[in-house]
GROMACS .gro file of C-alpha atoms in nm:
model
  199
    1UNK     CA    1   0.000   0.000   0.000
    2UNK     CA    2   0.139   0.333  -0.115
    3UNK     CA    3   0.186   0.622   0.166
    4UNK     CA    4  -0.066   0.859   0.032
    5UNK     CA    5  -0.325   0.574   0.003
    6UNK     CA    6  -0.252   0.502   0.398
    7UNK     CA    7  -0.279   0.845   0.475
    8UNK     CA    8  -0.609   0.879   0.288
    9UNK     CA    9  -0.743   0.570   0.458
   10UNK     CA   10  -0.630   0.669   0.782
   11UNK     CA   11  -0.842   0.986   0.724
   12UNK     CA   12  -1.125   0.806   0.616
   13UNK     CA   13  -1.165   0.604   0.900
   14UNK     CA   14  -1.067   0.844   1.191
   15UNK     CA   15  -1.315   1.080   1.024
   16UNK     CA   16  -1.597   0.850   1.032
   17UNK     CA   17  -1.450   0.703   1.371
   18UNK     CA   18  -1.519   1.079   1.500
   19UNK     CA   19  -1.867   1.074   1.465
   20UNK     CA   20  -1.939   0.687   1.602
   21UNK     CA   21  -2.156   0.664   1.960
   22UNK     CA   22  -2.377   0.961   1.878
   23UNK     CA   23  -2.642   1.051   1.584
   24UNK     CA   24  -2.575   1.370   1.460
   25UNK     CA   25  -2.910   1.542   1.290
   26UNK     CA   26  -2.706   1.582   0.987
   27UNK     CA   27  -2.374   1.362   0.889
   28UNK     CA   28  -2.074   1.462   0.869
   29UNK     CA   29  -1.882   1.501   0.566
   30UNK     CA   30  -1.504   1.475   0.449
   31UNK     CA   31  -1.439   1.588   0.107
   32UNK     CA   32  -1.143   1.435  -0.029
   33UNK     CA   33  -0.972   1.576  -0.385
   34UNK     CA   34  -0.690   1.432  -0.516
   35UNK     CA   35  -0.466   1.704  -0.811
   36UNK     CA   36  -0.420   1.530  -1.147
   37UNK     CA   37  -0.454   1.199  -1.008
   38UNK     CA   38  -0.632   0.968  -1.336
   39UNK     CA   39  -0.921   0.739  -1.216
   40UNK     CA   40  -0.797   0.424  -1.339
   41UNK     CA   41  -0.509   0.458  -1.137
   42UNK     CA   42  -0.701   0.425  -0.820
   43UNK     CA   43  -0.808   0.040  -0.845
   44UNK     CA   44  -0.427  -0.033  -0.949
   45UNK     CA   45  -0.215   0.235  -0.725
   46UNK     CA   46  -0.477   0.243  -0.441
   47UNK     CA   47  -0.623  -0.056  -0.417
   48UNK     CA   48  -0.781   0.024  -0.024
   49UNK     CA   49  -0.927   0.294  -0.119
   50UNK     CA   50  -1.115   0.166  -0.464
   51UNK     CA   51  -1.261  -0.089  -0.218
   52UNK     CA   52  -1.389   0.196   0.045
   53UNK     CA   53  -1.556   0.335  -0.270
   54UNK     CA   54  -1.724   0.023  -0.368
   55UNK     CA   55  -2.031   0.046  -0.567
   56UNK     CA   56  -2.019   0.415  -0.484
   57UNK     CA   57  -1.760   0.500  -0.728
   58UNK     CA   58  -1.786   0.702  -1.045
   59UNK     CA   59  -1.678   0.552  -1.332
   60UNK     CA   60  -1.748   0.799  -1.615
   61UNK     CA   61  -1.615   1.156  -1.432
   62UNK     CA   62  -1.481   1.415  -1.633
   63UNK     CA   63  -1.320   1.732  -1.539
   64UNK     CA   64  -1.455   2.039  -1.658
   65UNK     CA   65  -1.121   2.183  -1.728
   66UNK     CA   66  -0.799   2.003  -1.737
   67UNK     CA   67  -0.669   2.280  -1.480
   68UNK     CA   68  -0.709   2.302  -1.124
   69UNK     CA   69  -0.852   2.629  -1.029
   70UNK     CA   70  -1.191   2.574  -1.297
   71UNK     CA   71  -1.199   2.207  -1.197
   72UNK     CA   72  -1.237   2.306  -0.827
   73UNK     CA   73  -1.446   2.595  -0.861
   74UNK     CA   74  -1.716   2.397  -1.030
   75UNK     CA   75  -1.706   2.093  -0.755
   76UNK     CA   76  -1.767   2.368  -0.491
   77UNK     CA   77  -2.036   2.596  -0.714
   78UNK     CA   78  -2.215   2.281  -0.921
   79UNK     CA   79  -2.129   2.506  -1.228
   80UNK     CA   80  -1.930   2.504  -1.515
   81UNK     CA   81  -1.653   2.714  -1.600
   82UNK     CA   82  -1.792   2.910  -1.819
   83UNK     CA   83  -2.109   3.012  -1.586
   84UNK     CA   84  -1.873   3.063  -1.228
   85UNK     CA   85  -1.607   3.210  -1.432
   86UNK     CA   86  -1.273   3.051  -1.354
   87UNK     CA   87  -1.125   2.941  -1.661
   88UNK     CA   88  -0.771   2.914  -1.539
   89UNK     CA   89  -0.517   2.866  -1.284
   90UNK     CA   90  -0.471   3.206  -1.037
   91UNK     CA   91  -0.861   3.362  -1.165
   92UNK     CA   92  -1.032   3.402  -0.841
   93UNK     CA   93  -1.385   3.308  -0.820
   94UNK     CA   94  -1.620   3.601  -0.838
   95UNK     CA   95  -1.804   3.712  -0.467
   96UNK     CA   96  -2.103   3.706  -0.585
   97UNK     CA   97  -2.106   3.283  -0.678
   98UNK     CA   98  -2.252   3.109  -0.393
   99UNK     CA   99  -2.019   2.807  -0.278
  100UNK     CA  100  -2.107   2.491  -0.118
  101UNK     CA  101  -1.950   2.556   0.210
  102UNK     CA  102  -2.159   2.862   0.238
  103UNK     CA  103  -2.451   2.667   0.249
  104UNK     CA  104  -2.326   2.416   0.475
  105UNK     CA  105  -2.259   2.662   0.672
  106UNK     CA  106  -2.590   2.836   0.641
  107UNK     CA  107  -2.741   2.511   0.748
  108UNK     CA  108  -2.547   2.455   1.066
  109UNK     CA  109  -2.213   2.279   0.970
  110UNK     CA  110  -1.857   2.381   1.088
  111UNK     CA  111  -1.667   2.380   0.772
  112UNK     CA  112  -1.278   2.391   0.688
  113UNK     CA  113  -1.070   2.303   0.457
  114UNK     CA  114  -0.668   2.236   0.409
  115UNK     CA  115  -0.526   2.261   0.078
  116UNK     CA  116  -0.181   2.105  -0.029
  117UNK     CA  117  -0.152   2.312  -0.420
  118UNK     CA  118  -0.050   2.667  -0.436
  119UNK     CA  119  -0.300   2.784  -0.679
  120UNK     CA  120  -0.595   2.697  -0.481
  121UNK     CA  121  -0.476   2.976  -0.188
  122UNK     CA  122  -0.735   3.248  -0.125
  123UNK     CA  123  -0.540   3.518  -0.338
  124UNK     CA  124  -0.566   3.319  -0.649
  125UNK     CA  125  -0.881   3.117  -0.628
  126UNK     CA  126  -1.161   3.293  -0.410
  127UNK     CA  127  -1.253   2.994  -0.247
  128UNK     CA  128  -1.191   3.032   0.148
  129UNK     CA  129  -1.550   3.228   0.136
  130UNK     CA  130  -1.774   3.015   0.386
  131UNK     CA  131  -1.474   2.836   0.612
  132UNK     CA  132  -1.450   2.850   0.951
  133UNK     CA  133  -1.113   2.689   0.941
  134UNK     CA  134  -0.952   2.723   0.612
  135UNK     CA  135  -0.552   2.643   0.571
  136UNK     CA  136  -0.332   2.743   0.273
  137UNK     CA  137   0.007   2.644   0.481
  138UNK     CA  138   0.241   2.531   0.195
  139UNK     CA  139   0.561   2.401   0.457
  140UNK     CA  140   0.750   2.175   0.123
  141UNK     CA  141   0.885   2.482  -0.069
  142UNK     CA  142   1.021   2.250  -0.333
  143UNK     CA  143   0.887   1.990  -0.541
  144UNK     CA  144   0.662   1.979  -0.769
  145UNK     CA  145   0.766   1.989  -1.134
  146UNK     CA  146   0.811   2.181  -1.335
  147UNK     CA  147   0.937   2.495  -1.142
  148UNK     CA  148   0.931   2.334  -0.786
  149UNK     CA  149   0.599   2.504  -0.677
  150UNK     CA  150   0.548   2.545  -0.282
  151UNK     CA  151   0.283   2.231  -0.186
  152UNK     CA  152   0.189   2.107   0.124
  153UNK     CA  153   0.295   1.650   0.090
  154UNK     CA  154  -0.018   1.376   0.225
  155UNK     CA  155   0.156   1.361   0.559
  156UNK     CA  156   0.196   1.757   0.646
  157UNK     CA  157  -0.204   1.756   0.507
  158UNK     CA  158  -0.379   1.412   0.693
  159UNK     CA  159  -0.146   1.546   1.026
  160UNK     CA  160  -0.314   1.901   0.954
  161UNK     CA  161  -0.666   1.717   0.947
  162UNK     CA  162  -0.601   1.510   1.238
  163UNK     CA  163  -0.541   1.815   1.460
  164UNK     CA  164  -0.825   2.045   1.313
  165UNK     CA  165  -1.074   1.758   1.412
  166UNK     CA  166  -0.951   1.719   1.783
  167UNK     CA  167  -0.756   1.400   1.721
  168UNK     CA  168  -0.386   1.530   1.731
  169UNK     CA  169  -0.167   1.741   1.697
  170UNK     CA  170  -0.095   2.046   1.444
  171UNK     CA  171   0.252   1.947   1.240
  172UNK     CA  172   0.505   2.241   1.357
  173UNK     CA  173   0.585   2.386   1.040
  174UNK     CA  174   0.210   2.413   0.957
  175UNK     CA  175  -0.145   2.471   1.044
  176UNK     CA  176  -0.454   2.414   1.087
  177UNK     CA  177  -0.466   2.657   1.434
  178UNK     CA  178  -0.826   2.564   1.551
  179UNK     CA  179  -1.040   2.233   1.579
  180UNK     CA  180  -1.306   2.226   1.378
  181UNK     CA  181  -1.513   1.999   1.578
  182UNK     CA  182  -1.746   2.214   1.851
  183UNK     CA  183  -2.035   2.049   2.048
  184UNK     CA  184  -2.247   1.811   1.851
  185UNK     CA  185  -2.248   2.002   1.513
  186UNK     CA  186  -2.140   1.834   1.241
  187UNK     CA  187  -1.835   1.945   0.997
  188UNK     CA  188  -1.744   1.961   0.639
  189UNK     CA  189  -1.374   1.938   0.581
  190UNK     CA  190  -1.253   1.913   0.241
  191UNK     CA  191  -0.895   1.825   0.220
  192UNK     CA  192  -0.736   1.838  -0.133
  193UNK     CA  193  -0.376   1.646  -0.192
  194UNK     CA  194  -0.150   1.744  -0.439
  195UNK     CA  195   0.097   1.418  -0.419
  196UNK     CA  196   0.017   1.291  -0.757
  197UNK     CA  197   0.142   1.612  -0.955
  198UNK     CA  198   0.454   1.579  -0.971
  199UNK     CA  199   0.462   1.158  -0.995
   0.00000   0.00000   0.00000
């Protein structure tokens, strides 16, 4: 089993371990997006985590965009590029799109999210709007091809998750700073690993 794909199962399962011995009145939810990773490389590469997805999996998605930034955007918004407005890497989302976390948020979730690619920070994508915990550390200044872009590696990120849902502690050369866990609301965290890029 590959590091990343223990990370991400590690995730998986202390997320959904975080929740057990109470009913919350809605779930919570971890939202899990994986840069320029190809889906038939899951079954082969990450075997555990093709089998968590079971007869849930998608087997015909296609990305709006073959860029980040749009691809994103339009998970968060429902929308395609050319209706949010993000057609390319470092074009923030306009204010006046309504985002998914927003809502969540509307409707009584805690929401954060912890982002390992440098194009998806606030200044260049718009898309902290509607997190209560939202964490652009990039601590691996080199690395991913081809001009060594700042990125944040699975460990730094699942460590960064761990500690903003009240189950460890925050890596030292990066955030999260809160817990996103309070009382018996339930969370949305959306983590998004940039590991594959530069594989």
């Amino acid at each position: 089993m590959s590091r990343l794909t223990q990370q991400l199962c590690l995730a998986i399962t202390l997320a959904a371990a975080t929740s057990c011995g109470r009913t919350p009145k809605q779930p919570n939810v971890l939202f899990i997006t994986i840069d320029t990773l190809r889906a038939d490389r899951i079954a082969t590469q990450m075997p555990h985590v093709a089998q968590l997805a079971g007869a849930s999996r998608v087997d015909a998605a296609i990305a709006p965009r073959a860029k980040t930034s749009p691809s994103i955007a339009t998970l968060l918004t429902g929308l395609p590029p050319h209706e949010h407005g993000v057609r390319d890497l470092l074009s923030p989302l306009p204010d006046k799109v309504p985002l998914l976390q927003e809502q969540l948020q509307q409707h009584g979730w805690r929401t954060g999210a912890i982002i390992g690619n440098w194009v998806l920070k606030d200044e260049h994508s718009g898309l902290a709007r509607g997190f209560d915990v939202w964490c652009e550390d990039l601590p691996q200044v080199t690395g991913v091809p081809p001009h060594d872009a700042p990125q944040r590696t699975a460990t730094s990120l699942v460590d960064g998750a761990l500690a903003t849902l009240g189950l460890g502690q925050a890596p030292k050369d990066a955030g999260p700073r809160s817990v996103l866990v309070q009382h018996d609301a339930p969370w949305f965290l959306w983590l998004h690993f940039m590991d594959p890029h530069g594989a």
